[in-house]
Amino acid sequence: MRAARLMSMVLLLQARGGMTAAELSKELEVSERTVHRDVLALTQAGVPVYADRGRGGGYRLLEGYRTRLTGLDRAEAEALFLSGVPEALREMGLGEVAATARLKASAALSPGVRDAPATAAQRFHLDAPGWFASGRPAPEPLAPLARAVWGDHPVTALYRGTERTLEPYGLVLKAGVWYLATRSAIYRVDRFTDAEIHTGRRFERDHDFDLAAFWGRRATEFARSLLTTRVTVRLSPAGRRSLPHVADPAALDDALASAGESDAQGWVTVSLPVESLDVAYDQLLRFGPEAEVIDPLELRARLAEAAARLHNLYRPA
């Protein structure tokens, strides 16, 4: 642990030119006293660290000194490709590995472009969870499952109370929820319990497997599988423009393809796939007077009742 911290300190000084004890303390998450002891250990090991005295002082490496400890190992190289999602890395237990990888990459840059990582971080940020999603702790099985994914190790775990032995191909973070992908199925990570990694075994990975494409297909299939009901709706021109913002994305192409010819006022009739009549009720209320339900009559009557109640609420006293 200390050796990794000493290496991180050298890489930080090499990448940034100089840092105060307080800055190093914050970056390395240790006390300033520990920083001073680590600097002493580095100088005793032959690393030319020296202190600038006085106001604005700090620690620096001797000008021209370059450490050769910049080669990335496999775990660091893999984590570096995920460095744009730091919270996800921490949840998978890879935060420290990624931080070391970023330091090595920064230290290897020439002085003229050494500020490039900070420049990019100031301008671009990925916030994966959806709006208004309350912060939730990472599922307990996530870190061991991530290790199994990286190492191609089989996993035996309880999933919704049923024991399964799986070959974990990848992990997907969708709107703040983690999913585990096998060669043929998707599982929610927060529904696993008692995950056991078989570290002494490795499964043979299908190297043609494309995680992004597999997830895209399964997500589309899942979304469409929920759309088990259809409603027939007339839409005004304004209602048709609102359709992409109201309907489920998986239903949009189907609804637009079903549109008939518009009438003299520009209204068109579409067949809209929905998850249920309750979901359809909520969606169609958002159209206001720009949509009219034709079928089923049960939904039409329910919306008519809602319209009457609205009328009663807003009619002049």
Coordinates of C-alpha atoms in Angstrom, one line a residue:
M1 CA 0.0 0.0 0.0
R2 CA 2.8 2.4 0.9
A3 CA 4.8 1.5 -2.2
A4 CA 1.8 2.4 -4.4
R5 CA 1.4 5.7 -2.5
L6 CA 5.1 6.6 -2.9
M7 CA 4.8 5.9 -6.6
S8 CA 1.7 8.0 -6.8
M9 CA 3.5 10.9 -5.1
V10 CA 6.4 10.8 -7.6
L11 CA 3.9 10.7 -10.5
L12 CA 2.0 13.6 -9.1
L13 CA 5.1 15.7 -8.7
Q14 CA 6.2 14.8 -12.2
A15 CA 2.9 15.6 -13.7
R16 CA 2.2 18.9 -11.9
G17 CA 5.7 20.3 -11.4
G18 CA 5.3 20.9 -7.7
M19 CA 2.8 20.6 -4.9
T20 CA 2.5 21.7 -1.3
A21 CA 2.2 19.2 1.5
A22 CA -1.4 20.1 2.0
E23 CA -2.1 19.4 -1.7
L24 CA -0.4 16.1 -1.6
S25 CA -2.2 15.2 1.6
K26 CA -5.6 15.9 0.0
E27 CA -4.7 14.1 -3.2
L28 CA -3.3 11.0 -1.5
E29 CA -5.8 11.0 1.4
V30 CA -3.2 10.9 4.1
S31 CA -2.0 13.3 6.8
E32 CA 0.6 16.0 6.1
R33 CA 2.9 14.2 8.6
T34 CA 2.6 11.1 6.4
V35 CA 3.5 13.2 3.4
H36 CA 6.7 14.5 5.0
R37 CA 7.7 10.9 6.0
D38 CA 7.0 9.7 2.5
V39 CA 9.2 12.5 1.0
L40 CA 12.0 11.5 3.3
A41 CA 11.6 7.8 2.2
L42 CA 11.8 8.9 -1.4
T43 CA 15.0 10.9 -0.9
Q44 CA 16.6 8.0 0.9
A45 CA 15.7 5.8 -2.0
G46 CA 17.5 8.2 -4.4
V47 CA 14.5 10.0 -5.8
P48 CA 15.5 13.7 -6.1
V49 CA 12.7 15.4 -4.2
Y50 CA 13.4 18.8 -2.7
A51 CA 11.5 21.4 -0.8
D52 CA 10.9 25.0 -1.8
R53 CA 10.9 27.1 1.4
G54 CA 8.8 30.1 2.1
R55 CA 5.5 31.5 0.8
G56 CA 4.1 29.3 -2.0
G57 CA 6.7 26.6 -1.4
G58 CA 6.2 22.9 -1.6
Y59 CA 7.8 19.8 -3.0
R60 CA 9.4 19.4 -6.4
L61 CA 11.4 16.9 -8.4
L62 CA 14.8 17.9 -9.6
E63 CA 14.4 19.5 -13.0
G64 CA 14.8 17.0 -15.8
Y65 CA 14.2 14.0 -13.6
R66 CA 11.8 11.5 -15.2
T67 CA 10.6 8.4 -13.5
R68 CA 10.3 5.2 -15.6
L69 CA 7.4 4.0 -13.5
T70 CA 4.9 5.0 -16.2
G71 CA 4.1 1.7 -17.8
L72 CA 0.5 0.7 -17.3
D73 CA -0.3 -2.8 -16.1
R74 CA -3.4 -4.6 -17.6
A75 CA -5.8 -3.5 -14.8
E76 CA -4.7 0.1 -15.1
A77 CA -4.9 0.1 -18.9
E78 CA -8.5 -1.3 -18.8
A79 CA -9.6 1.1 -16.1
L80 CA -8.2 4.0 -18.0
F81 CA -10.7 3.4 -20.8
L82 CA -13.5 3.9 -18.2
S83 CA -12.0 7.0 -16.5
G84 CA -14.9 9.1 -17.8
V85 CA -17.3 7.4 -15.4
P86 CA -15.5 7.8 -12.0
E87 CA -18.5 7.0 -9.9
A88 CA -19.0 3.7 -11.8
L89 CA -15.3 2.9 -11.3
R90 CA -15.6 3.4 -7.5
E91 CA -18.7 1.2 -7.3
M92 CA -16.8 -1.6 -9.1
G93 CA -13.9 -1.3 -6.8
L94 CA -11.6 0.2 -9.5
G95 CA -11.3 3.8 -8.3
E96 CA -7.7 3.5 -7.0
V97 CA -6.5 1.5 -10.0
A98 CA -8.0 4.1 -12.4
A99 CA -6.4 7.0 -10.4
T100 CA -3.0 5.4 -10.7
A101 CA -3.5 4.8 -14.4
R102 CA -4.4 8.5 -14.9
L103 CA -1.4 9.6 -13.0
K104 CA 0.9 7.4 -15.1
A105 CA -0.7 8.6 -18.3
S106 CA -0.3 12.3 -17.2
A107 CA 3.3 11.7 -16.2
A108 CA 4.1 10.3 -19.6
L109 CA 2.9 13.4 -21.4
S110 CA 5.3 16.0 -22.6
P111 CA 5.2 19.3 -20.5
G112 CA 3.4 21.2 -23.2
V113 CA 0.3 19.0 -23.1
R114 CA 0.5 17.9 -19.5
D115 CA -2.6 20.0 -18.6
A116 CA -4.7 18.2 -21.2
P117 CA -6.5 15.9 -18.7
A118 CA -7.5 18.8 -16.4
T119 CA -8.5 20.9 -19.4
A120 CA -10.8 18.1 -20.6
A121 CA -12.3 17.5 -17.2
Q122 CA -13.1 21.2 -16.9
R123 CA -15.2 21.0 -20.1
F124 CA -16.8 17.6 -20.2
H125 CA -18.6 15.5 -17.6
L126 CA -20.7 12.4 -17.8
D127 CA -23.6 12.1 -15.3
A128 CA -25.0 8.7 -15.9
P129 CA -28.1 8.5 -13.6
G130 CA -31.4 9.9 -14.8
W131 CA -32.9 13.2 -13.5
F132 CA -34.6 13.1 -10.1
A133 CA -33.2 9.6 -9.3
S134 CA -32.3 9.6 -5.6
G135 CA -28.7 8.5 -4.9
R136 CA -28.6 4.8 -4.2
P137 CA -25.7 2.8 -2.8
A138 CA -24.0 0.4 -5.1
P139 CA -25.4 -3.1 -5.0
E140 CA -23.2 -5.2 -2.7
P141 CA -22.5 -7.9 -5.3
L142 CA -21.3 -5.4 -7.8
A143 CA -17.6 -5.3 -6.9
P144 CA -17.2 -9.1 -6.9
L145 CA -19.1 -9.4 -10.1
A146 CA -16.9 -6.8 -11.7
R147 CA -13.8 -8.8 -10.7
A148 CA -15.4 -11.9 -12.3
V149 CA -16.1 -10.0 -15.5
W150 CA -12.5 -8.7 -15.7
G151 CA -11.1 -12.2 -15.0
D152 CA -13.5 -14.3 -17.0
H153 CA -14.4 -16.2 -13.9
P154 CA -17.6 -18.2 -13.5
V155 CA -20.0 -17.0 -10.7
T156 CA -22.4 -19.0 -8.6
A157 CA -25.0 -16.7 -7.0
L158 CA -28.6 -16.6 -5.8
Y159 CA -30.8 -14.5 -8.2
R160 CA -34.3 -13.9 -6.9
G161 CA -33.8 -16.9 -4.6
T162 CA -32.7 -19.3 -7.3
E163 CA -29.1 -20.5 -7.5
R164 CA -27.5 -19.9 -10.9
T165 CA -24.0 -20.5 -12.2
L166 CA -23.2 -17.9 -14.8
E167 CA -20.4 -16.8 -17.1
P168 CA -20.4 -13.0 -16.7
Y169 CA -19.5 -11.3 -20.0
G170 CA -20.0 -7.6 -19.0
L171 CA -21.6 -5.0 -16.9
V172 CA -24.0 -2.2 -18.1
L173 CA -24.9 0.9 -16.1
K174 CA -28.3 2.2 -17.3
A175 CA -29.9 5.2 -15.7
G176 CA -28.2 4.5 -12.4
V177 CA -29.1 0.7 -12.4
W178 CA -26.4 -1.9 -12.9
Y179 CA -27.0 -5.0 -15.1
L180 CA -24.9 -8.1 -15.6
A181 CA -24.8 -9.5 -19.1
T182 CA -24.0 -13.2 -19.9
R183 CA -23.7 -14.6 -23.4
S184 CA -27.5 -14.8 -23.7
A185 CA -29.2 -13.0 -20.9
I186 CA -29.4 -9.8 -18.8
Y187 CA -29.7 -9.7 -15.0
R188 CA -30.2 -6.8 -12.5
V189 CA -27.2 -6.8 -10.2
D190 CA -29.2 -5.6 -7.2
R191 CA -31.2 -8.8 -7.3
F192 CA -28.2 -11.0 -6.8
T193 CA -27.2 -12.3 -3.3
D194 CA -24.3 -14.4 -2.1
A195 CA -22.2 -14.2 -5.2
E196 CA -19.3 -16.6 -5.2
I197 CA -16.5 -16.1 -7.7
H198 CA -14.7 -19.3 -8.9
T199 CA -11.3 -17.6 -9.2
G200 CA -9.6 -20.9 -9.9
R201 CA -11.5 -21.4 -13.1
R202 CA -12.0 -19.4 -16.3
F203 CA -14.6 -19.7 -18.9
E204 CA -13.9 -19.5 -22.7
R205 CA -15.2 -16.1 -23.8
D206 CA -16.7 -15.7 -27.2
H207 CA -14.4 -13.0 -28.7
D208 CA -17.0 -12.0 -31.2
F209 CA -19.4 -11.0 -28.4
D210 CA -20.2 -7.2 -28.7
L211 CA -21.6 -6.0 -25.4
A212 CA -22.9 -2.7 -26.7
A213 CA -24.8 -4.4 -29.6
F214 CA -26.1 -7.2 -27.4
W215 CA -27.4 -4.7 -24.8
G216 CA -29.0 -2.6 -27.5
R217 CA -30.9 -5.6 -28.9
R218 CA -32.0 -6.9 -25.5
A219 CA -33.1 -3.4 -24.3
T220 CA -35.2 -2.9 -27.4
E221 CA -36.7 -6.4 -27.2
F222 CA -37.5 -5.8 -23.5
A223 CA -39.1 -2.4 -24.1
R224 CA -41.2 -3.8 -26.9
S225 CA -42.2 -6.8 -24.9
L226 CA -43.9 -4.5 -22.4
L227 CA -46.1 -2.9 -25.1
T228 CA -48.9 -5.5 -24.9
T229 CA -51.9 -3.2 -25.5
R230 CA -52.9 -0.9 -28.4
V231 CA -55.0 2.2 -28.4
T232 CA -56.4 4.1 -31.4
V233 CA -55.9 7.8 -31.2
R234 CA -56.6 10.8 -33.4
L235 CA -53.9 13.4 -33.2
S236 CA -54.0 17.1 -34.2
P237 CA -50.9 18.5 -35.9
A238 CA -49.7 19.7 -32.5
G239 CA -50.4 16.3 -31.0
R240 CA -48.4 14.6 -33.8
R241 CA -45.4 16.9 -33.0
S242 CA -45.7 16.0 -29.3
L243 CA -45.9 12.2 -30.0
P244 CA -42.1 11.7 -29.7
H245 CA -42.1 13.4 -26.3
V246 CA -45.1 11.4 -24.9
A247 CA -45.0 7.9 -26.3
D248 CA -42.5 5.2 -25.3
P249 CA -39.5 5.3 -27.7
A250 CA -40.1 1.7 -28.6
A251 CA -43.6 2.5 -29.7
L252 CA -42.9 5.6 -31.7
D253 CA -41.9 4.0 -35.1
D254 CA -44.8 1.6 -34.9
A255 CA -47.3 4.4 -34.2
L256 CA -46.0 6.7 -37.0
A257 CA -46.0 3.8 -39.5
S258 CA -49.7 3.2 -38.7
A259 CA -50.7 6.8 -39.3
G260 CA -53.4 7.2 -42.0
E261 CA -54.1 10.2 -44.2
S262 CA -54.7 13.5 -42.5
D263 CA -58.1 15.0 -42.6
A264 CA -59.0 18.6 -43.7
Q265 CA -57.9 19.9 -40.3
G266 CA -54.7 18.0 -40.3
W267 CA -55.7 15.3 -37.8
V268 CA -54.4 11.8 -38.3
T269 CA -55.3 8.5 -36.7
V270 CA -52.6 6.2 -35.3
S271 CA -52.5 2.9 -33.5
L272 CA -50.3 3.5 -30.4
P273 CA -48.7 0.5 -28.6
V274 CA -48.8 1.0 -24.8
E275 CA -47.8 -1.0 -21.7
S276 CA -51.3 -0.9 -20.2
L277 CA -54.5 1.2 -20.2
D278 CA -53.3 2.9 -17.0
V279 CA -50.0 3.9 -18.7
A280 CA -52.0 5.0 -21.8
Y281 CA -54.2 7.2 -19.6
D282 CA -51.2 9.0 -18.1
Q283 CA -49.6 9.5 -21.5
L284 CA -52.7 10.7 -23.3
L285 CA -53.5 13.2 -20.6
R286 CA -50.3 15.0 -21.5
F287 CA -51.7 15.7 -25.0
G288 CA -54.5 17.7 -23.6
P289 CA -57.0 18.7 -26.3
E290 CA -54.6 17.6 -29.1
A291 CA -55.5 13.9 -28.9
E292 CA -58.8 12.0 -29.0
V293 CA -59.1 8.3 -28.1
I294 CA -61.2 6.3 -30.5
D295 CA -60.7 2.9 -29.0
P296 CA -60.9 1.2 -26.5
L297 CA -64.2 2.8 -25.2
E298 CA -63.2 2.2 -21.6
L299 CA -60.1 4.5 -22.0
R300 CA -62.2 7.1 -24.0
A301 CA -64.8 7.2 -21.1
R302 CA -62.1 7.6 -18.5
L303 CA -60.4 10.5 -20.4
A304 CA -63.9 12.1 -20.9
E305 CA -64.5 12.0 -17.2
A306 CA -61.1 13.6 -16.6
A307 CA -61.9 16.3 -19.1
A308 CA -65.3 17.0 -17.4
R309 CA -63.6 17.3 -14.0
L310 CA -61.1 19.7 -15.4
H311 CA -63.9 21.8 -16.9
N312 CA -65.6 21.9 -13.5
L313 CA -62.4 23.0 -11.9
Y314 CA -61.7 25.9 -14.4
R315 CA -65.1 27.1 -15.4
P316 CA -65.9 30.7 -14.2
A317 CA -67.6 30.9 -10.8

